[in-house]
Coordinates of C-alpha atoms in Angstrom, one line a residue:
Chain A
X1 CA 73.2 -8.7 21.1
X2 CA 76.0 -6.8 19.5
X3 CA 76.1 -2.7 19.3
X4 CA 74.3 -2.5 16.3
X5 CA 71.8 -4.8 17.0
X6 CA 71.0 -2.8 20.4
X7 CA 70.0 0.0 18.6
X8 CA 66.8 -1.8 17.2
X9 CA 67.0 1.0 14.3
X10 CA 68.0 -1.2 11.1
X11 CA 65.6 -3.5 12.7
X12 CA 62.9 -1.7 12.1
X13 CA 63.7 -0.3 9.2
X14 CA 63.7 -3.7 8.2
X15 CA 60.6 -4.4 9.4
X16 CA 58.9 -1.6 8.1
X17 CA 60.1 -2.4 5.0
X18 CA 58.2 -6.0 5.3
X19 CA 54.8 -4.2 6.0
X20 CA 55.5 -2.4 2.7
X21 CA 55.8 -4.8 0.7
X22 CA 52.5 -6.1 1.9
X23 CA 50.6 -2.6 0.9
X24 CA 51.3 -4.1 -3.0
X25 CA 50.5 -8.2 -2.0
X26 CA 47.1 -9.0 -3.4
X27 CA 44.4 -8.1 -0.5
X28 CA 43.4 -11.7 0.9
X29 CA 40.2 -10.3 1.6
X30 CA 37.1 -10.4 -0.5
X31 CA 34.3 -7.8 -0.2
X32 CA 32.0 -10.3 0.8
X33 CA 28.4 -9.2 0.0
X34 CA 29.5 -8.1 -3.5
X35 CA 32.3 -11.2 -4.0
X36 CA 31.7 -14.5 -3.0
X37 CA 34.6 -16.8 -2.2
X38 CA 34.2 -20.1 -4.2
X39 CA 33.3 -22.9 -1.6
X40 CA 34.6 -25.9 -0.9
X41 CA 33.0 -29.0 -3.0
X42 CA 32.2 -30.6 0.7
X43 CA 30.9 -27.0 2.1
X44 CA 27.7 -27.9 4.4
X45 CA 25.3 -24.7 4.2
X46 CA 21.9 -25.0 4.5
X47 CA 19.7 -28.6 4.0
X48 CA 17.4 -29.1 1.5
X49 CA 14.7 -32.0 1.1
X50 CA 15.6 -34.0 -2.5
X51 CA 13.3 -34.8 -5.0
X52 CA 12.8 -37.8 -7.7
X53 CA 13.0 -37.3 -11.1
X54 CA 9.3 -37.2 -11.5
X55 CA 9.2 -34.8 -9.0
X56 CA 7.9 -37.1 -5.7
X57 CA 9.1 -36.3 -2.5
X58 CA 12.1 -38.8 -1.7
X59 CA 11.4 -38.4 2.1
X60 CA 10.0 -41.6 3.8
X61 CA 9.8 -39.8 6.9
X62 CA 12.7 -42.8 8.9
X63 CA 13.7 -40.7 11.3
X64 CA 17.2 -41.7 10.6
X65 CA 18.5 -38.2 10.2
X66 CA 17.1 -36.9 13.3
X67 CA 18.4 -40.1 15.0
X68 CA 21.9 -38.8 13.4
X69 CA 21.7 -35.4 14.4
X70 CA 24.0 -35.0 17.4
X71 CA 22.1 -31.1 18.2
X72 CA 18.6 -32.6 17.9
X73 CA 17.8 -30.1 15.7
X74 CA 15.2 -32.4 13.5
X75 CA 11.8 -33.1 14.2
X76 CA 9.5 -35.2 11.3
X77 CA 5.5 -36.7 12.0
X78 CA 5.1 -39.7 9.1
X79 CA 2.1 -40.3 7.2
X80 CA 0.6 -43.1 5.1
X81 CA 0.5 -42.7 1.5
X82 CA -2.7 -42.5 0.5
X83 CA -3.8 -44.1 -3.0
X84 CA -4.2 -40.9 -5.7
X85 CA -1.0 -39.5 -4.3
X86 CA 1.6 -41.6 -6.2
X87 CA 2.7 -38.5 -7.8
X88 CA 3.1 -36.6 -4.6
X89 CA 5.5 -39.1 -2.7
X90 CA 7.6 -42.0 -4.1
X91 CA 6.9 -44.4 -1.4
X92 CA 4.2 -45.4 0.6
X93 CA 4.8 -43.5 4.2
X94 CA 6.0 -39.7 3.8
X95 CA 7.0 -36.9 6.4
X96 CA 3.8 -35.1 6.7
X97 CA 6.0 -32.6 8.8
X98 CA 9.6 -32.1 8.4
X99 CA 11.3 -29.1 10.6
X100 CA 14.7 -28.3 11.0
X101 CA 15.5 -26.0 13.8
X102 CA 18.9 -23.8 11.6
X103 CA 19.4 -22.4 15.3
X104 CA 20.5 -25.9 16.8
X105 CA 22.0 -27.5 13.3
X106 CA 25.5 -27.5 14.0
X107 CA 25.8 -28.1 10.1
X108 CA 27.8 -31.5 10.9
X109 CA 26.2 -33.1 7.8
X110 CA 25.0 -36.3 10.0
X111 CA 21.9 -36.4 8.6
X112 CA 22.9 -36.2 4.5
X113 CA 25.1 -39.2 6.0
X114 CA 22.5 -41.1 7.4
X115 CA 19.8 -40.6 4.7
X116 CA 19.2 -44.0 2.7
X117 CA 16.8 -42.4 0.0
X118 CA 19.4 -39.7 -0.6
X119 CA 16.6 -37.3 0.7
X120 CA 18.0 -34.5 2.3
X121 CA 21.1 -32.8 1.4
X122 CA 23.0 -29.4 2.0
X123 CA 23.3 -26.8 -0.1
X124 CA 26.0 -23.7 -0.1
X125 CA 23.3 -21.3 1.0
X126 CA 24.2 -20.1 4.5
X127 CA 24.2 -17.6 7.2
X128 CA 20.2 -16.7 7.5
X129 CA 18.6 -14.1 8.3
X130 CA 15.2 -13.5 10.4
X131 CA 13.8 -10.8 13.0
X132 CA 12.5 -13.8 15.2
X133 CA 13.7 -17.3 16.1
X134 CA 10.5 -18.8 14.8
X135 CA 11.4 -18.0 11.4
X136 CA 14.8 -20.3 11.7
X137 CA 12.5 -23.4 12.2
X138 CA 12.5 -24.3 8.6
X139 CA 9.3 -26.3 7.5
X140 CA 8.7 -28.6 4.4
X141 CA 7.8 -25.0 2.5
X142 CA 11.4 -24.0 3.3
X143 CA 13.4 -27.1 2.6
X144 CA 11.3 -28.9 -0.2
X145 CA 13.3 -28.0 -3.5
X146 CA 10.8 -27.4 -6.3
X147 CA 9.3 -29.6 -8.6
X148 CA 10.8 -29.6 -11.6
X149 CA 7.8 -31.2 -13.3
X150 CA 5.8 -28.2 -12.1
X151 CA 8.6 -25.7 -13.5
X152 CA 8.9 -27.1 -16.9
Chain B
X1 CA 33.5 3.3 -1.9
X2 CA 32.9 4.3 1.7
X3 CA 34.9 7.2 1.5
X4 CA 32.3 8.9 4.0
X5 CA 32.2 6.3 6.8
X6 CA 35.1 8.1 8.9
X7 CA 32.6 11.4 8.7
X8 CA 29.2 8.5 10.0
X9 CA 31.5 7.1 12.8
X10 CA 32.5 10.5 14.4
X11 CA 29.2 11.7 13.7
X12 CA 27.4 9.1 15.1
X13 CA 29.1 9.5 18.5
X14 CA 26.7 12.6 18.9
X15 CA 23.6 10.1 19.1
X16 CA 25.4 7.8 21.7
X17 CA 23.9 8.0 25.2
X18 CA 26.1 10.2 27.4
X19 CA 26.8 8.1 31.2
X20 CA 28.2 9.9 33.8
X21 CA 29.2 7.7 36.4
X22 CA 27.3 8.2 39.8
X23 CA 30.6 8.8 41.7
X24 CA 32.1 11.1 39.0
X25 CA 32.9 14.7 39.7
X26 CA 30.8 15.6 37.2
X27 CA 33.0 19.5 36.9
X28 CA 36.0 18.1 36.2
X29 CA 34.5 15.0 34.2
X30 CA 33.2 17.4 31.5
X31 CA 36.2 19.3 32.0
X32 CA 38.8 16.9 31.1
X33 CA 37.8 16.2 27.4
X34 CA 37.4 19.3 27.2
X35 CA 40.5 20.7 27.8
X36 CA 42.2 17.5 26.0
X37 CA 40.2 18.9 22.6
X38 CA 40.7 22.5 23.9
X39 CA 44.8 22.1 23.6
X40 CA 44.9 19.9 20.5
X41 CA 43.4 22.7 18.8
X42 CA 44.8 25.5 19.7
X43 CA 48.5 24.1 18.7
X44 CA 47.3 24.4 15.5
X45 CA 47.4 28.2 15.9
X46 CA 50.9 28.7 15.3
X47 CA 51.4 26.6 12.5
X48 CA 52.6 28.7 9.0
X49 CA 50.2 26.5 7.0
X50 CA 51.1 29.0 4.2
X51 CA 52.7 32.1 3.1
X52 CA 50.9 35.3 2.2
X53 CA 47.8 35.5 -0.1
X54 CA 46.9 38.3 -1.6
X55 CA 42.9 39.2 -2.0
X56 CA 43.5 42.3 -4.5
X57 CA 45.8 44.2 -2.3
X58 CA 44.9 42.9 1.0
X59 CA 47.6 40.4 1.9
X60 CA 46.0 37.4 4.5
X61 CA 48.7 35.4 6.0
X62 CA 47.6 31.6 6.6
X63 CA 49.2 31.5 10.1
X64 CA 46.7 32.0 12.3
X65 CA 49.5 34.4 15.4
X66 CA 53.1 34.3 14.1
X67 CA 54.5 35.0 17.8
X68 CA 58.2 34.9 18.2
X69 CA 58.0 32.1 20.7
X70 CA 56.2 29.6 18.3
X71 CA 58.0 26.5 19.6
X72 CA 57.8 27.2 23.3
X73 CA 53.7 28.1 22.5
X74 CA 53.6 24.6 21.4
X75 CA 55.1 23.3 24.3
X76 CA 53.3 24.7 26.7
X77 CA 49.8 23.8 24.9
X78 CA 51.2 20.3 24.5
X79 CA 52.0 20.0 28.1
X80 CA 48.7 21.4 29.3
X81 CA 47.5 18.4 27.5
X82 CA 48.0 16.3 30.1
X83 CA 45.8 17.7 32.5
X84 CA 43.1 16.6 29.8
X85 CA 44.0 13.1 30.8
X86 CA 45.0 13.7 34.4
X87 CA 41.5 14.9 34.7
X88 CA 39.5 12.9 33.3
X89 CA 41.0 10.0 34.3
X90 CA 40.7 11.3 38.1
X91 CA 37.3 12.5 37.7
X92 CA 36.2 8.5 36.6
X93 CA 36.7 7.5 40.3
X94 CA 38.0 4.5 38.6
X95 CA 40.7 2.7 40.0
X96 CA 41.5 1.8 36.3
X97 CA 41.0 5.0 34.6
X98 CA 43.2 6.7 37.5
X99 CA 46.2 4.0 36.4
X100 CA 45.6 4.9 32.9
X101 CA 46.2 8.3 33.8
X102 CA 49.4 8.1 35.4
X103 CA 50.7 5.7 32.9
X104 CA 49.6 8.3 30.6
X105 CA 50.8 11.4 32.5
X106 CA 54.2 10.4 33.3
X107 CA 55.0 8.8 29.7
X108 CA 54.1 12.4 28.1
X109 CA 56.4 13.9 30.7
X110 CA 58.9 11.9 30.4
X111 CA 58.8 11.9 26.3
X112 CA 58.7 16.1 27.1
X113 CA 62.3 16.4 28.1
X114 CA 64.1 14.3 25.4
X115 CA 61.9 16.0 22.9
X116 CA 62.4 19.9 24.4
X117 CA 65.7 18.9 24.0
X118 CA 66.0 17.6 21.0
X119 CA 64.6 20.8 20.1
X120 CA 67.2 23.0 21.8
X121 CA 69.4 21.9 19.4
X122 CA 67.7 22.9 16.5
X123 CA 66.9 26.4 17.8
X124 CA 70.3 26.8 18.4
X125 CA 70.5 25.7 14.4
X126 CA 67.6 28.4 13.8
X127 CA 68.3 31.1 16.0
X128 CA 64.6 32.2 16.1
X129 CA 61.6 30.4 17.8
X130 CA 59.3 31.8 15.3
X131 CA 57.8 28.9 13.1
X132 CA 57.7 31.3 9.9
X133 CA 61.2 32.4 10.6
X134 CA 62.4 28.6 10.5
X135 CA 60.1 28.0 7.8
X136 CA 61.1 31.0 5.6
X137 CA 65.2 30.2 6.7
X138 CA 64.4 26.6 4.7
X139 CA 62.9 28.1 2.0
X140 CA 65.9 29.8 1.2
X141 CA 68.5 27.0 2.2
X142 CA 68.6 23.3 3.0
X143 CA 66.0 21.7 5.2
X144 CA 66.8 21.4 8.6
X145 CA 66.4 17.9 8.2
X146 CA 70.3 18.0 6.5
X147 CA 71.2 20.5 9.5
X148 CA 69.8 17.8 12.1
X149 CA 69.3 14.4 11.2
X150 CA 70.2 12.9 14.5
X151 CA 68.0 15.6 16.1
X152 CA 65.0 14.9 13.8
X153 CA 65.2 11.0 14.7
X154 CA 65.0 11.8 18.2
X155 CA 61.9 14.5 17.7
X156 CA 59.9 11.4 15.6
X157 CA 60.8 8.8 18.6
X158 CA 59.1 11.5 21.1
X159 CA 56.3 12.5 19.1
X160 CA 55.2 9.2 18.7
X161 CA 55.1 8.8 22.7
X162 CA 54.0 12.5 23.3
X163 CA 51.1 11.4 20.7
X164 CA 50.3 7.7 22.4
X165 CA 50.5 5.9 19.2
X166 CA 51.9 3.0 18.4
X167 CA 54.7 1.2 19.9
X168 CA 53.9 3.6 22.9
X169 CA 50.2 3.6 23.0
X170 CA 50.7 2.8 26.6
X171 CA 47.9 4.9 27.7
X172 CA 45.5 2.6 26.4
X173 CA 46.7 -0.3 25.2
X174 CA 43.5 -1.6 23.7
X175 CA 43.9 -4.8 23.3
X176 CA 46.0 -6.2 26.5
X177 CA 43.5 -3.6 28.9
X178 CA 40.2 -3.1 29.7
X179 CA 40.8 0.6 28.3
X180 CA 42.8 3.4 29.2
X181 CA 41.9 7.2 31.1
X182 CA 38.8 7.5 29.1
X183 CA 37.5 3.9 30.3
X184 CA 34.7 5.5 32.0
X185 CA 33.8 8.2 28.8
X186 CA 31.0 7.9 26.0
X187 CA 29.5 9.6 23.2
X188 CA 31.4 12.4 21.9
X189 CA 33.0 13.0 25.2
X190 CA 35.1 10.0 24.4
X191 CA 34.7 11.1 21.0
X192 CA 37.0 14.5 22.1
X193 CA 39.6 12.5 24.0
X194 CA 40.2 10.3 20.4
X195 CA 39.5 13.6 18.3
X196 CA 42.1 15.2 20.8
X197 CA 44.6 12.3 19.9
X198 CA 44.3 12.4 16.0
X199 CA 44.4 16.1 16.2
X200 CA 48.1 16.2 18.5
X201 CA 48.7 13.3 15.2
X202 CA 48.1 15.6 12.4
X203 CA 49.9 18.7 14.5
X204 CA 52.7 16.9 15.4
X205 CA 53.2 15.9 11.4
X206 CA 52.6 19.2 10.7
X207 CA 55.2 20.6 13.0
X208 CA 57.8 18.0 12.2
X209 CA 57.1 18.9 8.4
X210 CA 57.2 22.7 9.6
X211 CA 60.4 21.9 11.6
X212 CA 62.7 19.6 9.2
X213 CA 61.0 19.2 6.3
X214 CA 60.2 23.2 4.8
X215 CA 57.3 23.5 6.1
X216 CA 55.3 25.1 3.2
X217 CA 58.4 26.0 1.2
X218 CA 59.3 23.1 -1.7
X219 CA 62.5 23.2 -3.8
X220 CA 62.6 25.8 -6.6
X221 CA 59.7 27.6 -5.4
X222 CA 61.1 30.9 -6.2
X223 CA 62.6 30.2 -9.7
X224 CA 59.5 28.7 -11.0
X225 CA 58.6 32.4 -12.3
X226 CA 55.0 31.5 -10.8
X227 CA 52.6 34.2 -9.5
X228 CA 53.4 34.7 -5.6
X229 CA 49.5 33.5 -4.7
X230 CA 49.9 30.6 -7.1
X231 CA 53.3 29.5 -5.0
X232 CA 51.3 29.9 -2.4
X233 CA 49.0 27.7 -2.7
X234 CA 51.5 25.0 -4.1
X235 CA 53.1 25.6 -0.8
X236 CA 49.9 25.1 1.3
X237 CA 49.7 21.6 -1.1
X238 CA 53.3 20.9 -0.4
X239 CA 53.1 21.1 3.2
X240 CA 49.7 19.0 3.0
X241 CA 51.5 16.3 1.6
X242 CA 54.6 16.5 3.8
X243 CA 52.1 16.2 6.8
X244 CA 50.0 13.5 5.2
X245 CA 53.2 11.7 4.8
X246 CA 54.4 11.7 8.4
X247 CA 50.4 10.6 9.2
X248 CA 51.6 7.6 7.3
X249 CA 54.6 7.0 8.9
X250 CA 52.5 7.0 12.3
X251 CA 50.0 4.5 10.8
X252 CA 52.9 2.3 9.1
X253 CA 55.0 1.7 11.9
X254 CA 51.6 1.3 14.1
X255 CA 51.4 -1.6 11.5
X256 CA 54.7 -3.0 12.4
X257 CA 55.6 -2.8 16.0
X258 CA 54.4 -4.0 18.8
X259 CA 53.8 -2.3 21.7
X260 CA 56.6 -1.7 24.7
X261 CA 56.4 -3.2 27.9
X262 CA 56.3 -0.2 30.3
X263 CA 59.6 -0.4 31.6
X264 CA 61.2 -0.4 28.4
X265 CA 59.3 2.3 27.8
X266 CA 60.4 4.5 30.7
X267 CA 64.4 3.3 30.4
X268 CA 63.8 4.2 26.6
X269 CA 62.4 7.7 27.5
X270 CA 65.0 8.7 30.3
X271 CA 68.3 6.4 29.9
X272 CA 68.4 6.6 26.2
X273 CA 66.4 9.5 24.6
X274 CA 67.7 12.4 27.1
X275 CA 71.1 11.7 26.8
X276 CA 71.3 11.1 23.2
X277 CA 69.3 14.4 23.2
X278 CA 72.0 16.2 25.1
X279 CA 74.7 14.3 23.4
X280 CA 72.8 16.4 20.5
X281 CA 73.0 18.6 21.6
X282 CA 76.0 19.6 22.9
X283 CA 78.0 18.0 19.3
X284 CA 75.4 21.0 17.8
X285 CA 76.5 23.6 20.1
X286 CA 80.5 22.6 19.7
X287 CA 79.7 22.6 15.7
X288 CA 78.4 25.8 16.0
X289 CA 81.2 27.6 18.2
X290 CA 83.5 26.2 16.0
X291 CA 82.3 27.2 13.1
X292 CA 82.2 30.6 14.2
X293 CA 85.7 31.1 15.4

């Protein structure tokens, strides 16, 4: 290093001239509960359990998601159809109970992967909230998307 | 907007559980903020944050004690700082608060010399210790800053060591250590020692803006034609902004440079800053014999 350059001043100056500029850059930050940042089209949030058009579950309870899911974080019981209930579930065995445990989902997206009947997908909702970790075992009341029959 | 959240986080160290460690001496561990907040307030004393107002006829000067010996006042409160964190850091019966300490300690000393000195210089610029004297001198000339650049550049270097901010925030260097003197301190006993440090901040501004910059005085303040309270209070604003300034300057290059390694630190301090302080000033005191013969 020369003279001038020993004397670290005009470096400085130089630098402080850098962190300047930056006070007038457009903040990369976002005030997150009052902006959203637009996700990703591939952004893995929360799951949700599909429905058919005529608003039956799409769920055959195969267990293929839970076989997918690398943190184990899926639990189902299957039922058999009964007749009278062809409105309630498209085919003839259904997931009686259906639990996701958010605590343990790693939100890898195995189990949107594995699904055949296109049954369970995730949504851009994240980052829940709950005083206790029972609440983060999501049920069929918490993943089940409405029926849109019953809306309309 | 938030605008109130700095007032919530200092306020809130009041409801923070106070510890005192078992093996403390609890005296001197209560003592040690205390004298920390004790001497970062009382510098403010002799600071002309004003000139004169006048209630009616009753003139009220906004300097708390103009003394004749403003700057060595200042000194001496600034240097009783360190006991604060001598203290306190002793009193932790922490192996790591006691380092802290003497990291501290001897970088404040150290930064003291080049900075008295660099001061000498502009006394002998002044002629008068008295911090309304230099201020009043400005308001009628140039700043000292045109008098002293060099000097000035010197007094910034040191204040930001005597001050442990950023580059030399030694003392605790947050983020490399597991704290600094106050390791050991909670509630708004820690609260004192980092009240204590943004207090010697805003002083220090306001003494370099007292010092170099004019203080409260601002060009044309006495051909404006304005009432003398009006002026005044301009001049109280003036010197607000001058100090607010310099509190940016602290926070700006706090943004930019990393911190010194501690040796750097020290040759910094005592193999470049003293002698280009008495290089200062001696070139000052040659400049002034000469221009007197």
């Amino acid at each position: 290093m020369n003279f001038w350059e020993r004397m670290y001043l005009p470096a400085i100056i130089k630098g402080l001239g850098i962190t300047f500029k930056h006070l007038f850059r457009k903040k990369a930050t976002v005030r997150f509960p009052e902006e959203k940042r637009q996700f990703s089209p591939v952004f893995r949030g929360l799951h949700i359990l599909n429905r058919d058009e005529e608003g039956r579950e799409r769920c055959t309870a195969c267990g293929l998601c839970a076989v997918a899911c690398p943190a184990e974080a899926i639990t189902m019981e299957a039922a058999e159809r009964k007749p009278g209930e062809e409105h309630l579930y498209r085919e003839e065995k259904y997931a009686a109970r259906y639990e996701i445990n958010m605590l343990r989902c790693i939100f890898c997206g195995f189990c949107e992967e594995a699904c055949p009947k296109e049954a369970i997908y995730m949504t851009e909702t994240f980052a829940p909230a709950n005083y206790q970790r029972k609440g983060f075992i999501y049920g069929k009341d918490d993943l089940l998307i409405p029926d849109p029959k019953a809306k309309a | 907007m938030g605008l109130l959240q700095p007032l919530a986080d200092g306020g809130k160290l009041f409801f923070k559980e106070e510890i005192i460690p078992i093996n403390a001496n609890r005296a001197l561990f209560v003592l040690g903020p205390s004298l920390a907040m004790l001497t970062a307030c009382m510098t403010g004393a002799v600071i002309p944050w004003g000139d004169v107002l006048y209630f009616g006829d009753l003139p009220v000067s906004l300097q708390i004690a103009d003394i004749n010996v403003g700057i060595l006042y200042i000194f001496g409160v600034v240097s009783l700082g360190v006991y604060g964190i001598m203290i306190g850091g002793w009193a932790s019966n922490n192996k790591f608060s006691l380092l802290a300490a003497v990291r501290g300690a001897s970088q404040i000393i150290s930064y003291e010399l080049a900075m008295g000195m660099s001061l000498i210089a502009l006394l002998m610029v002044t002629g008068s210790l008295s911090l309304k004297d230099i201020v009043e001198q400005q308001r009628h000339g140039l700043w000292n800053i045109c008098y002293q650049p060099f000097g000035f550049l010197l007094f910034l270097i040191c204040a930001f060591a005597e001050c442990n901010r950023a580059p030399f925030d030694l003392p605790e260097a947050e983020n490399e250590l597991n704290g600094g003197y106050h390791l050991e301190y909670s509630s708004m006993k820690l609260g004192f020692y980092l009240f204590a440090e943004y207090i010697n901040m805003f002083v220090s501004s306001a003494l370099m803006a007292t010092l170099y910059f004019g203080g409260y005085a601002f060009p044309f303040m006495d051909s404006l034609g304005w009432s003398p309270n009006l002026i005044t209070i301009a001049g109280i604003a003036a010197l607000f902004i001058k100090t607010i300034g310099f509190i940016f300057f602290f926070m700006w290059v706090r943004w930019t440079l990393p911190r010194f390694r501690y040796d750097q630190l020290m040759k910094l301090g005592w193999k470049v800053l003293i002698p280009l302080a008495l290089l200062n000033m001696l070139i000052t005191a040659a400049f002034i014999l000469w221009t007197q013969h």
